PDB file of C-alpha atoms in Angstrom:
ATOM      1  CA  UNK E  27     -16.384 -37.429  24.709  1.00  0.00           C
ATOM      2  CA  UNK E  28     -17.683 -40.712  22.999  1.00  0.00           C
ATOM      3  CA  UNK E  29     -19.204 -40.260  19.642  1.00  0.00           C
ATOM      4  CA  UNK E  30     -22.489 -41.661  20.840  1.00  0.00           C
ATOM      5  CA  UNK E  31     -23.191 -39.693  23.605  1.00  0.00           C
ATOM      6  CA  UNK E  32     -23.480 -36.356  21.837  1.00  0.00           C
ATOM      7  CA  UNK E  33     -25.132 -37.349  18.557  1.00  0.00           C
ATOM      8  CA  UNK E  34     -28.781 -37.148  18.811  1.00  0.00           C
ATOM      9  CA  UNK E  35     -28.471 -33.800  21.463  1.00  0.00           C
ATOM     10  CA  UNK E  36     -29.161 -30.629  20.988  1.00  0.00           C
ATOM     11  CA  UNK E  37     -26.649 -27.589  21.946  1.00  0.00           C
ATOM     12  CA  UNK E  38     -28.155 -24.245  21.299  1.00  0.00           C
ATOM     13  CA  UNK E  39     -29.724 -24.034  18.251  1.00  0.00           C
ATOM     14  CA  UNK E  40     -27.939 -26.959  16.641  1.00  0.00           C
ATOM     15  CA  UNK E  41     -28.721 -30.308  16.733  1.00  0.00           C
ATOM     16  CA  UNK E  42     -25.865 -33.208  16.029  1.00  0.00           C
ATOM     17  CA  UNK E  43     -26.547 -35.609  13.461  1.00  0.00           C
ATOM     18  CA  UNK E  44     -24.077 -37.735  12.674  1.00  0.00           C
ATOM     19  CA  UNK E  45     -20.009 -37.688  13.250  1.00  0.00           C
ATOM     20  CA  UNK E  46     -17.984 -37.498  10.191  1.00  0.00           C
ATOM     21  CA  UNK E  47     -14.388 -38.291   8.897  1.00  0.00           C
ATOM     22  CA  UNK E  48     -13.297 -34.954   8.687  1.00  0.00           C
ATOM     23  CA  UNK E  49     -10.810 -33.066  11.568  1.00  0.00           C
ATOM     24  CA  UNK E  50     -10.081 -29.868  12.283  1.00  0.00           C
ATOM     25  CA  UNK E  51      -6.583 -27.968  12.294  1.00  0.00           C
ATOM     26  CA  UNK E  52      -5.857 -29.584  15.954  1.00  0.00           C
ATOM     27  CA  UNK E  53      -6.920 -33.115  15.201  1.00  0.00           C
ATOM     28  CA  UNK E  54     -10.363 -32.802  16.585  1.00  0.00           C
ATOM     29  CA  UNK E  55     -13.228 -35.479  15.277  1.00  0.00           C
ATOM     30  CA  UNK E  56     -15.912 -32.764  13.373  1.00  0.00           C
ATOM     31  CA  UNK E  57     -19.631 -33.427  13.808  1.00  0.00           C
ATOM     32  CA  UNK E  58     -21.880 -32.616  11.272  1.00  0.00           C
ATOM     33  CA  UNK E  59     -25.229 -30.489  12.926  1.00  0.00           C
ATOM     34  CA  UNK E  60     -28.709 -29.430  11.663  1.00  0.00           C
ATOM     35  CA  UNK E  61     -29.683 -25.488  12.933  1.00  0.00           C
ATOM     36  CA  UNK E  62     -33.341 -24.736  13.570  1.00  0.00           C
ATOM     37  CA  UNK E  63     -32.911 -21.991  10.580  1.00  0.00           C
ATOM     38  CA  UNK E  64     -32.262 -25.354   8.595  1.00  0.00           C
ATOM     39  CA  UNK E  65     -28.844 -24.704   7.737  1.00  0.00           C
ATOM     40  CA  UNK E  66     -25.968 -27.014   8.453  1.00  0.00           C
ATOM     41  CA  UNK E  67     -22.073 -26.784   9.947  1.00  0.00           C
ATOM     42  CA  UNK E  68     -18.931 -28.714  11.429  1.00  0.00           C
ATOM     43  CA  UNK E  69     -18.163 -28.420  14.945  1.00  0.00           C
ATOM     44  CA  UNK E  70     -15.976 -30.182  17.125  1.00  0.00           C
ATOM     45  CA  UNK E  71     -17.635 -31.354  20.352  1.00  0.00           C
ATOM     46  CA  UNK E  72     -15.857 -29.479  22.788  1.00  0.00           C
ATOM     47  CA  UNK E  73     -17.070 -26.178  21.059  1.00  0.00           C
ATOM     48  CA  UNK E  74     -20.826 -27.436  21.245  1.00  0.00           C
ATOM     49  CA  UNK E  75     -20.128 -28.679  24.935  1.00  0.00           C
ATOM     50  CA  UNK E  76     -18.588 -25.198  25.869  1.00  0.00           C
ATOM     51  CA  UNK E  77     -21.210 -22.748  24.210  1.00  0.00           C
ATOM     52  CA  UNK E  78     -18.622 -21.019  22.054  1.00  0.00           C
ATOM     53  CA  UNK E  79     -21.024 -22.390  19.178  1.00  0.00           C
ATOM     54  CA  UNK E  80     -24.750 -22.333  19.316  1.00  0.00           C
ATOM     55  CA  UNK E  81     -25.765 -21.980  15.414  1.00  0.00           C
ATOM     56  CA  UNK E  82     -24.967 -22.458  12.042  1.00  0.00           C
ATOM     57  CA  UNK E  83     -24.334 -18.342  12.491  1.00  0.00           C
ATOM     58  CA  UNK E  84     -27.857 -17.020  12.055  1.00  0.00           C
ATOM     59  CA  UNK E  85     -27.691 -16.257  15.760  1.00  0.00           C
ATOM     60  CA  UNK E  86     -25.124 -13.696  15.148  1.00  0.00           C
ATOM     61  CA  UNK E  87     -26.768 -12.097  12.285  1.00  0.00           C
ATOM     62  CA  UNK E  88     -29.759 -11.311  13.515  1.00  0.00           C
ATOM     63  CA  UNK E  89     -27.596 -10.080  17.096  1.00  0.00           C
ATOM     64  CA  UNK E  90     -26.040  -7.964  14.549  1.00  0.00           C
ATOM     65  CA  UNK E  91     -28.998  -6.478  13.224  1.00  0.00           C
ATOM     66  CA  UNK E  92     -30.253  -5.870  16.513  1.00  0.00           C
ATOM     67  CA  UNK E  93     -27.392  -3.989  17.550  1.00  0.00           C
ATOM     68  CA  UNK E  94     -27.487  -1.477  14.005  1.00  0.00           C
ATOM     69  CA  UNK E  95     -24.801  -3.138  11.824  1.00  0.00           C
ATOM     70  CA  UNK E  96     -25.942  -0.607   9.330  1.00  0.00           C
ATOM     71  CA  UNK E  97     -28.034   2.531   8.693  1.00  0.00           C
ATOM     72  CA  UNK E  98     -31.116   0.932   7.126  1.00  0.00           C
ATOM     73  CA  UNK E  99     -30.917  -1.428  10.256  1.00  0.00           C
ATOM     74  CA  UNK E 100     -31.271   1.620  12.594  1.00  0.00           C
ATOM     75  CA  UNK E 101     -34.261   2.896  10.566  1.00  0.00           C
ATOM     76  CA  UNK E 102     -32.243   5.837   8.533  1.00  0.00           C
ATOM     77  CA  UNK E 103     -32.152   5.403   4.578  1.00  0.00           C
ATOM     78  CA  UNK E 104     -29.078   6.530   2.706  1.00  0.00           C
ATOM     79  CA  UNK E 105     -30.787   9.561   0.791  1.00  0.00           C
ATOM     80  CA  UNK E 106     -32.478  10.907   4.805  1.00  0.00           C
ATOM     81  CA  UNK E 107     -28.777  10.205   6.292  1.00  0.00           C
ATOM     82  CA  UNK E 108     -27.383  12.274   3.109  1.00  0.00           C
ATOM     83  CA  UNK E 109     -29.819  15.494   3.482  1.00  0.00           C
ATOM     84  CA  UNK E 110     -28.753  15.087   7.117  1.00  0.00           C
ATOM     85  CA  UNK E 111     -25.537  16.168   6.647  1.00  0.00           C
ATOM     86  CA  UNK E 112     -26.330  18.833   4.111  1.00  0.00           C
ATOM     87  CA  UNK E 113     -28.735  20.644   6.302  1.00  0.00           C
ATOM     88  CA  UNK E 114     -25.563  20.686   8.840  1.00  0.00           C
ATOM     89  CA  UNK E 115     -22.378  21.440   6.376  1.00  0.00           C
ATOM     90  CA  UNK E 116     -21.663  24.213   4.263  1.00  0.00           C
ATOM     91  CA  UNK E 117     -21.207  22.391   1.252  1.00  0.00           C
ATOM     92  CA  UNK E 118     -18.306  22.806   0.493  1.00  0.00           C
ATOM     93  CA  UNK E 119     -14.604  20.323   1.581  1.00  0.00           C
ATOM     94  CA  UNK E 120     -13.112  21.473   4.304  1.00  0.00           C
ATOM     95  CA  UNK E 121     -14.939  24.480   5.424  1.00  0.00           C
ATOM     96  CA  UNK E 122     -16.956  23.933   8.715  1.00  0.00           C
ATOM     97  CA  UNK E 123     -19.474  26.812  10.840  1.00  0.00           C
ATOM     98  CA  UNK E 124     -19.039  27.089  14.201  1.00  0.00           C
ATOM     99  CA  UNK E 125     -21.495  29.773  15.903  1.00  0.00           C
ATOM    100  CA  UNK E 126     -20.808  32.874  13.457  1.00  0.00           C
ATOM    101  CA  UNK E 127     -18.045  32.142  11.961  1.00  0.00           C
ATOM    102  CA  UNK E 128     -16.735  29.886   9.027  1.00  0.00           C
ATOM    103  CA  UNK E 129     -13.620  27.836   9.625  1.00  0.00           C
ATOM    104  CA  UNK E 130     -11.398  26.790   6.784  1.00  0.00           C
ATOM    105  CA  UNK E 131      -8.488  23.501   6.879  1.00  0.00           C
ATOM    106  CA  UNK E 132      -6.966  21.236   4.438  1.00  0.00           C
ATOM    107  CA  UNK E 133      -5.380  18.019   5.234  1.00  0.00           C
ATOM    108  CA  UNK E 134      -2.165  17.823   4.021  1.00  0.00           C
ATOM    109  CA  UNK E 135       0.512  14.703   3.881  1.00  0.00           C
ATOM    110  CA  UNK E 136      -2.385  13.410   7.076  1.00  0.00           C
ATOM    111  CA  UNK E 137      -1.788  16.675   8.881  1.00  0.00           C
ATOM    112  CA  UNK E 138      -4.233  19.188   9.195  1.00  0.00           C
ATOM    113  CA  UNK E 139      -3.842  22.700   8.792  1.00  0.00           C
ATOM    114  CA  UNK E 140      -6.268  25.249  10.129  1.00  0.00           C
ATOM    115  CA  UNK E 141      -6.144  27.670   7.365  1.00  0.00           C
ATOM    116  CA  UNK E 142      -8.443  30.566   9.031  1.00  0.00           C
ATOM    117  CA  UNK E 143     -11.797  31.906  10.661  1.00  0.00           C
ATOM    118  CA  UNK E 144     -14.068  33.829   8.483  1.00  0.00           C
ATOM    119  CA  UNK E 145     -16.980  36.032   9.125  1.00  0.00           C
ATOM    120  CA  UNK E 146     -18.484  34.961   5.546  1.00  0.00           C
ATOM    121  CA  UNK E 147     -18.530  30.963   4.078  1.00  0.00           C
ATOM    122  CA  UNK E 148     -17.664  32.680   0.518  1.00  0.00           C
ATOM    123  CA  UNK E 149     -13.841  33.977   1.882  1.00  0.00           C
ATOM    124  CA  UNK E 150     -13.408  30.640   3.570  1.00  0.00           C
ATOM    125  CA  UNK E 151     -14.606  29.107   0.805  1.00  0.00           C
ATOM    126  CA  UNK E 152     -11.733  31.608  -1.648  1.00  0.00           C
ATOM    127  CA  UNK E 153      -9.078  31.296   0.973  1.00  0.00           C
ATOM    128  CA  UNK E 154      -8.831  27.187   0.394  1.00  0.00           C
ATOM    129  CA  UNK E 155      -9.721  27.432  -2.428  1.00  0.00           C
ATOM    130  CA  UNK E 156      -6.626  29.698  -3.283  1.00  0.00           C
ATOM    131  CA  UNK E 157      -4.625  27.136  -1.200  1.00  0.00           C
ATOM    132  CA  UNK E 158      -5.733  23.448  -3.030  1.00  0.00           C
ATOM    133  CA  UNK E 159      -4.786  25.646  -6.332  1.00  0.00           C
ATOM    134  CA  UNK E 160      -1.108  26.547  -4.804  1.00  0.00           C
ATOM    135  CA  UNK E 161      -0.776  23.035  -3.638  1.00  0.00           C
ATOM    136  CA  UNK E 162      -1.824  21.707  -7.105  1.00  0.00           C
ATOM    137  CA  UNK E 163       0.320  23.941  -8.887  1.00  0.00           C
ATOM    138  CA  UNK E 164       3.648  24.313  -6.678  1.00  0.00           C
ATOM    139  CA  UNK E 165       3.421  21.462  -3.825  1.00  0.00           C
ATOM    140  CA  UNK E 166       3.034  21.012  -0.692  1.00  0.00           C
ATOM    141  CA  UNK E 167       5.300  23.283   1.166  1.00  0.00           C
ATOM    142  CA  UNK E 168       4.273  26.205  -0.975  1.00  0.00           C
ATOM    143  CA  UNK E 169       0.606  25.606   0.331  1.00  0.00           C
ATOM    144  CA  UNK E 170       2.137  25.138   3.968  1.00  0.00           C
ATOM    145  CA  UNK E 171       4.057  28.770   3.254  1.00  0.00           C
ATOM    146  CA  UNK E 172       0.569  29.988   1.794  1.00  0.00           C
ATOM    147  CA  UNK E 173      -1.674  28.772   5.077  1.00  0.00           C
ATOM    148  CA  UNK E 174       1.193  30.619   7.292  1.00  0.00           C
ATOM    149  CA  UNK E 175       1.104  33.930   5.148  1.00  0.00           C
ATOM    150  CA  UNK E 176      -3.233  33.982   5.283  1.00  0.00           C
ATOM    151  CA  UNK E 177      -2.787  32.965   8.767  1.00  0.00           C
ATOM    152  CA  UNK E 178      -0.678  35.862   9.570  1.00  0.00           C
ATOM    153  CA  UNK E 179      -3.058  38.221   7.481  1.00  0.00           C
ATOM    154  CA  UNK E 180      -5.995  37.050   9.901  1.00  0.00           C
ATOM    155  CA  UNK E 181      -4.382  37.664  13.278  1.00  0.00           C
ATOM    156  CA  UNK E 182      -3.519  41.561  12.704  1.00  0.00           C
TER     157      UNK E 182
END
């Protein structure tokens, strides 16, 4: 499209001012436009005459914002968010409630390994506890052999 027709227009939010020397990677002239927000950018015409650009990229900022691009942005704070998920965990890594019971796992090597249901947090809480010190100590597979022998005890 001729230089003159565009320059003056408005497309979106973004008004062209002038054309400038510059080209983008596929050889295309770049035009120099003023945003409402004040800010500035290069666009080739074909992007302002398509609608793939209608701002200098405040319009996708505050789309972002809309949409909860982070948790002060959906109206939680970081220290409400955190007693969140205190009220709902046990505390401790790796040990989960579900009804009545306390369930114990470790991730190991990205695997995880159900170590055991427990009537009381505190066992759960020994029983991986007992297996992050064998895994520390003697490696993996002796923690693997140790999740398979407290398994075992559960189940009888």
């Amino acid at each position: 499209m001729p230089t003159k027709i565009i320059i003056g227009r408005k497309y979106g939010a973004l008004t062209v001012d002038a054309a400038t020397t510059e080209k983008d990677y596929r050889g295309r002239t770049l035009y120099l436009c003023t945003c409402e927000c004040t800010g500035t950018r290069l666009v080739a015409a074909d992007r302002l005459l398509s609608g793939n650009v209608v701002s200098c990229g405040c319009a996708q900022k505050k789309a972002r914002a809309q949409i909860g691009g982070s948790k002060e942005r959906r109206g939680w704070t970081l220290e409400e968010d955190a007693a969140r998920i205190a009220k709902r965990m046990t505390g401790c890594k790796g040990i989960y409630q579900r009804g009545k019971s306390f369930i114990a796992q470790i991730k190991i090597q990205y695997r995880t390994y159900y170590i055991g249901s427990y009537r009381t947090e505190e066992d759960a809480i020994r029983d991986r506890e007992s297996v992050v010190r064998m895994r520390i100590t003697e490696g993996d597979d002796a923690a693997i052999a140790l999740i398979q022998r407290l398994r075992s005890r559960l189940h009888r």
